[in-house]
Coordinates of C-alpha atoms and ligand atoms in Angstrom, one line a residue:
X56 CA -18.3 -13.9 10.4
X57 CA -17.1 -15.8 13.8
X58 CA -16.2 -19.2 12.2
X59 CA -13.6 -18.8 9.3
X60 CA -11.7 -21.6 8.1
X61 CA -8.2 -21.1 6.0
X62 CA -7.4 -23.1 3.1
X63 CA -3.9 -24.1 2.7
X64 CA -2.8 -22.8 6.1
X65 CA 0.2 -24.3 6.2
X66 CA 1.2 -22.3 2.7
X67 CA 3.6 -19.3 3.2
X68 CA 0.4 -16.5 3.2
X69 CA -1.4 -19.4 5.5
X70 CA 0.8 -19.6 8.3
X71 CA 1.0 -15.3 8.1
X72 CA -2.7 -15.1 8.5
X73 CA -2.5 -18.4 11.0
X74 CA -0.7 -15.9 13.2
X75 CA -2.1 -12.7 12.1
X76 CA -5.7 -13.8 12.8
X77 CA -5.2 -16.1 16.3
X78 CA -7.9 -15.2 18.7
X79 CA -9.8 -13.2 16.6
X80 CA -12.5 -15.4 15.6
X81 CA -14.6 -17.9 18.2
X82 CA -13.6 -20.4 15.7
X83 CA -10.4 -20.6 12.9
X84 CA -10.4 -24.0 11.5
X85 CA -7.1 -24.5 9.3
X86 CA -6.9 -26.8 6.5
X87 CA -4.5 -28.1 4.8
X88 CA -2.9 -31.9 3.2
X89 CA 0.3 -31.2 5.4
X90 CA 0.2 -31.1 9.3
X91 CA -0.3 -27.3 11.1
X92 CA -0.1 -27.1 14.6
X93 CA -2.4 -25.1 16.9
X94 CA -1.5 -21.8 18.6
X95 CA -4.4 -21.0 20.3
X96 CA -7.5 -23.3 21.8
X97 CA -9.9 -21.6 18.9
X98 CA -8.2 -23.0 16.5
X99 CA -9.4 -26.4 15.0
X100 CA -6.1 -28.2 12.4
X101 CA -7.6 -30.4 9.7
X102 CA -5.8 -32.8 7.6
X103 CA -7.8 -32.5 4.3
X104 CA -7.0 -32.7 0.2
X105 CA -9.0 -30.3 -2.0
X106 CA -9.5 -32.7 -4.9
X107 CA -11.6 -35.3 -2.2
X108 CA -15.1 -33.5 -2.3
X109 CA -16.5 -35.7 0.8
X110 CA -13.7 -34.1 2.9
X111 CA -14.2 -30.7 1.3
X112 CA -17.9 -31.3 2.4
X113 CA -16.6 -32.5 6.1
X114 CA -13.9 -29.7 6.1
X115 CA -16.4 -26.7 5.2
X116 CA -19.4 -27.7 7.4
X117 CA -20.5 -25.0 10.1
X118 CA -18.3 -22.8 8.9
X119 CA -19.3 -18.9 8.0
X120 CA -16.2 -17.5 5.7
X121 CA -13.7 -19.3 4.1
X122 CA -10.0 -17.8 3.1
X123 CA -9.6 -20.0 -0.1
X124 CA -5.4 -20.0 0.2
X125 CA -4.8 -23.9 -1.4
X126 CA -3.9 -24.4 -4.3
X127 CA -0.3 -24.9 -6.6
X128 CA 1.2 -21.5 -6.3
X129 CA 3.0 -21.2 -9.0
X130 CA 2.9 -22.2 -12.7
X131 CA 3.3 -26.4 -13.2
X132 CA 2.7 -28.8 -15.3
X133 CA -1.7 -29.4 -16.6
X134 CA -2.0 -32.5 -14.4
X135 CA -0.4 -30.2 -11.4
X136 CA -2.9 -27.9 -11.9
X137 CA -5.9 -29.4 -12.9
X138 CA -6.8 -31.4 -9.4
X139 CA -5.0 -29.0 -7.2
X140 CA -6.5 -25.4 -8.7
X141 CA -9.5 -26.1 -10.9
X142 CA -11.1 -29.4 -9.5
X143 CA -10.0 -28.4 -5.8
X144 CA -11.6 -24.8 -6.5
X145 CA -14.6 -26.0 -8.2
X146 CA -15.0 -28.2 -4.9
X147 CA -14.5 -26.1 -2.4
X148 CA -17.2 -23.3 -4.0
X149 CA -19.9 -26.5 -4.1
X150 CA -19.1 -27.5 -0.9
X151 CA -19.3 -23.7 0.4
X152 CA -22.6 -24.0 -1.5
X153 CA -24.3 -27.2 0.3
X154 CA -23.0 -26.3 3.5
X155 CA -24.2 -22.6 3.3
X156 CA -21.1 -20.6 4.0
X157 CA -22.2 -17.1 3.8
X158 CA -18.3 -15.7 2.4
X159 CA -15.4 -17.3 0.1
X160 CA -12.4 -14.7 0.4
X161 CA -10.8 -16.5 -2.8
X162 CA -6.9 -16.0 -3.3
X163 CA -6.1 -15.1 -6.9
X164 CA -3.1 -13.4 -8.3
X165 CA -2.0 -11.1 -10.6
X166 CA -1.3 -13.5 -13.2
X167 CA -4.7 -13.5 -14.4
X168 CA -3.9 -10.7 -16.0
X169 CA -0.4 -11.0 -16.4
X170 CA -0.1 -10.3 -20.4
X171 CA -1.0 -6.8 -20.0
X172 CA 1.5 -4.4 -21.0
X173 CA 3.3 -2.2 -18.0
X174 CA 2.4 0.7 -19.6
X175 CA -1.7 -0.4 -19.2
X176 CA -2.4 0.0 -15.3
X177 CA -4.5 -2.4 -14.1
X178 CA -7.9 -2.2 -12.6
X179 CA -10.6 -4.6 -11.3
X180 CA -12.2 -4.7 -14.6
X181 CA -8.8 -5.5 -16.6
X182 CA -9.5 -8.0 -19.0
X183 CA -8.6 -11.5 -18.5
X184 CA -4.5 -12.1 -19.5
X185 CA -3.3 -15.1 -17.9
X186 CA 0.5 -15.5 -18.2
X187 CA 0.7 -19.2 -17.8
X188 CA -1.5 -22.4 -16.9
X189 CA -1.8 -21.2 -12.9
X190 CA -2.7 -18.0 -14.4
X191 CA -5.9 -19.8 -16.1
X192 CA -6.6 -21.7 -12.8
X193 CA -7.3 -17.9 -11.2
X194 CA -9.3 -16.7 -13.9
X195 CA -11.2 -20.0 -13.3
X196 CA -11.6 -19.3 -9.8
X197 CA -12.6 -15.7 -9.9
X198 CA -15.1 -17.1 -12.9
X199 CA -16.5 -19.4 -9.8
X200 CA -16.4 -16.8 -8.2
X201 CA -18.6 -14.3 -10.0
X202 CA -20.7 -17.6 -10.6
X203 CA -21.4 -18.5 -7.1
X204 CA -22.1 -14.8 -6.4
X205 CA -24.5 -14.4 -9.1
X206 CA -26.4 -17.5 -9.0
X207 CA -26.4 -18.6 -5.1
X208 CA -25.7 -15.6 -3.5
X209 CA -22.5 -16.3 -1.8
X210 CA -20.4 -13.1 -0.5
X211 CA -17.1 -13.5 -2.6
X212 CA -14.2 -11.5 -2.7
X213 CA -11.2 -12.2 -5.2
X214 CA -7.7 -11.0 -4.6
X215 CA -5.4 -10.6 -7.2
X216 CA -2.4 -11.2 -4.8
X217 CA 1.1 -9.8 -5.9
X218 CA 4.1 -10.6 -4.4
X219 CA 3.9 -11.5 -0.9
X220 CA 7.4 -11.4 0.8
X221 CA 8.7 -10.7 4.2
X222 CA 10.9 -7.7 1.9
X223 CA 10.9 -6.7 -1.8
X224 CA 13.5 -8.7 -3.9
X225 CA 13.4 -7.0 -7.1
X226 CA 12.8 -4.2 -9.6
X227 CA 9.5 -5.8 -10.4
X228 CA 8.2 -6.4 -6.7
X229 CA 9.0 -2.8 -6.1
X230 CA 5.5 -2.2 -7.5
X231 CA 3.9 -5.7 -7.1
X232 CA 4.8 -6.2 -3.4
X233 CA 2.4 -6.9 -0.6
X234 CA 4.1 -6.8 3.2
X235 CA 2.6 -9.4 5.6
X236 CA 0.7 -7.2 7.8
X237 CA -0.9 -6.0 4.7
X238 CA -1.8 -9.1 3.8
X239 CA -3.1 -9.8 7.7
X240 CA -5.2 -6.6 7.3
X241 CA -6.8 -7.5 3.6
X242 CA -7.9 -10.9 4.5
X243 CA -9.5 -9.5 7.6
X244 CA -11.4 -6.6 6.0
X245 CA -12.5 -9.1 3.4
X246 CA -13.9 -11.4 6.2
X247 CA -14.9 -9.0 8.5
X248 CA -16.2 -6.5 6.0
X249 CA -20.8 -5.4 6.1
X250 CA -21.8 -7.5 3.8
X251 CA -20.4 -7.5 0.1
X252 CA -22.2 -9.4 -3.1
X253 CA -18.8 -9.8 -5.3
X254 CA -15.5 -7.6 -4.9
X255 CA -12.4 -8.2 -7.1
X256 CA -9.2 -6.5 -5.4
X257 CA -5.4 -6.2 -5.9
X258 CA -3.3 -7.9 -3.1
X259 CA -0.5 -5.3 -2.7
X260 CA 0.9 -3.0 -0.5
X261 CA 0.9 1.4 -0.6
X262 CA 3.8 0.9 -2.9
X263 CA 4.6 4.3 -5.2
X264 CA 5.3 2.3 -8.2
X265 CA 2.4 0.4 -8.3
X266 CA 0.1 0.0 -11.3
X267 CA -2.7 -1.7 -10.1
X268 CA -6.0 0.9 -8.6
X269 CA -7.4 -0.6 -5.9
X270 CA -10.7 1.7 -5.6
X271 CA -12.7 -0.9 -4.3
X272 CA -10.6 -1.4 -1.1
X273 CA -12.0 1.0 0.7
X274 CA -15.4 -0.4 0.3
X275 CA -14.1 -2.8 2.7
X276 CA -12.2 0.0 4.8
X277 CA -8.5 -1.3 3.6
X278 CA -6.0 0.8 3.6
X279 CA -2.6 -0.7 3.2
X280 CA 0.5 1.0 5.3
X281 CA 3.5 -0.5 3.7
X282 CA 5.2 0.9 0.6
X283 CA 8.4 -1.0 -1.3
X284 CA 10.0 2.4 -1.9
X285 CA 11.6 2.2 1.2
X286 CA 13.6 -1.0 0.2
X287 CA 14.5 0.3 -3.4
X288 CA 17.9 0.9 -2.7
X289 CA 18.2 -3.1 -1.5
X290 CA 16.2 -5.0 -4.1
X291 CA 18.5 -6.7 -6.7
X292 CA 18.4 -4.9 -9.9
X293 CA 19.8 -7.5 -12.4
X294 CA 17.8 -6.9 -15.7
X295 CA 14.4 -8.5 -16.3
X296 CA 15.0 -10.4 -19.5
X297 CA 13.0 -8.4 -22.7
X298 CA 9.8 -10.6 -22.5
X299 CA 9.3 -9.9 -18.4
X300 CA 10.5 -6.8 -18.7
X301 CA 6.9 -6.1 -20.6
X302 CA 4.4 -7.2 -19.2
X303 CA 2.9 -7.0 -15.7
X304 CA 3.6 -10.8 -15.1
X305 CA 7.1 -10.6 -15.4
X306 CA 9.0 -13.5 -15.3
X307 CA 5.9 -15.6 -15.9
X308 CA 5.2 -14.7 -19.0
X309 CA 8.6 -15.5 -20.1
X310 CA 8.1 -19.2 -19.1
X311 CA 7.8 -21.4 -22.1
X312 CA 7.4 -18.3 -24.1
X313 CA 7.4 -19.0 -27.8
X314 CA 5.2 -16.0 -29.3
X315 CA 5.8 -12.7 -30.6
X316 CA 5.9 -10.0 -27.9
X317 CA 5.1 -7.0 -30.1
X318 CA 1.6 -8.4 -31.2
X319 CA 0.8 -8.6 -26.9
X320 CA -1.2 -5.0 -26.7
Ligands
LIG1538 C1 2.1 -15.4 -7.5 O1 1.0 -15.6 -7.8 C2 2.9 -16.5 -6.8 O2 2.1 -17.3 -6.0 C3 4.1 -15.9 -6.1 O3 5.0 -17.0 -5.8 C4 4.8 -14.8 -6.8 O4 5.6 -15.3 -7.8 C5 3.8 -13.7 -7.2 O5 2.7 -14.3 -7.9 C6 4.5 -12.6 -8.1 O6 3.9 -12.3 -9.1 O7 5.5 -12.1 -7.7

């Protein structure tokens, strides 16, 4: 995998892995609608929106393994999400098609399966529990995902990213966290792994109280060396209100919340 282009490099995990990955790869084209400046004469900036499939089409082309990073990060509003994570996802996988990009590393998060209880740990077969509208949009993806796998024979890894912070903030993160040199070290095993036919992964860190098994990680020889633990005593331990106290999505799940938490098993 020499020629890798990032999605939505100019994103908080983009400009990590912008840095993290300089001079690694023969080519590292990074994408993204606002401007990113070169660090190193590999590297290739391209001004390009997801929802446009020509320049999706331009934007992929030549390229061998694409970290899938752009998107809306968080939950928004349905006409936020629907060009920027569904249309712009669908896009980018048919683009990776015609072009015949051999890898999609696609960035999903753990609010796909955010209405699980805490008390269930997690796994890469959990079911589907999307906590909110961007949730959806990653169960989407990874649904492309398997898809484009299946069908075409793409290389596709999905990563149910945690929370990716220079430091955990909270009680909740002290599980959930992923450190940035973890996060270096995932997307590179991912793109750099023997090949791989479809591998769904949790994006977080060696942390004690996580409850997420990441088996599959050392298929692609990643082993994460940063654990939340040792920031426990810093984090800010205000009380998780009742609804993100339960469930794995946290504070997600309590947005717009009008349901009945005990009938969420
Ligand atoms: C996510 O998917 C978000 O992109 C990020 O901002 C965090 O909120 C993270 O999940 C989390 O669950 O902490």
């Amino acid at each position: 995998m020499t020629r890798v282009l990032i999605t939505g490099a100019a994103g908080a995990i983009g400009r990590t892995l912008h840095a993290g990955l300089a001079g690694r790869y023969p080519l590292l084209r990074l994408a993204d609608v606002r401007e990113i400046a070169a660090i190193g004469a590999e590297q290739q900036p391209v001004r390009a929106d997801l929802a446009d499939f020509d320049a999706m089409l331009r934007v992929t082309d030549g390229i061998d393994c694409i970290v899938h990073l752009a998107g809306v990060p968080r939950e928004g509003a349905w006409d936020v999400i629907l060009p920027n994570n569904i249309i712009g996802t669908y896009n980018l996988f048919e683009a990776a098609r015609l072009n015949r990009v051999r890898r999609v590393v696609f960035a999903s998060s753990n609010h796909a399966v955010g209405f699980h209880p805490v008390s269930r740990r997690l796994d890469p077969d959990s079911l589907p529990r999307p906590d909110t509208r961007y949730g959806v949009s990653k169960i989407f993806g990874e649904a492309l995902g398997r898809l484009y796998a299946d069908k075409h024979g793409l290389s596709v890894a999905c990563l149910r990213i945690g929370s990716f912070r220079e430091r955990p903030e909270d009680e909740r993160q002290l599980s959930t966290w992923i450190s940035p040199r973890d996060m270096v070290e995932l997307a590179r095993c991912c793109i750099e792994a023997p090949e791989y036919h479809f591998l769904m992964l949790y994006g977080v860190s060696a942390n004690t109280r996580s409850r997420w098994d990441n088996g599959d990680a050392a298929l692609i020889g990643f082993c994460a060396l940063d654990d939340a633990e040792a920031y426990a005593a810093d984090v800010n331990r205000e009380p998780a209100g009742d609804v993100a106290a339960r469930f794995h999505g946290g504070g997600f799940c309590a947005l717009e919340f009008s349901g009945d938490p005990d009938a969420i098993v």
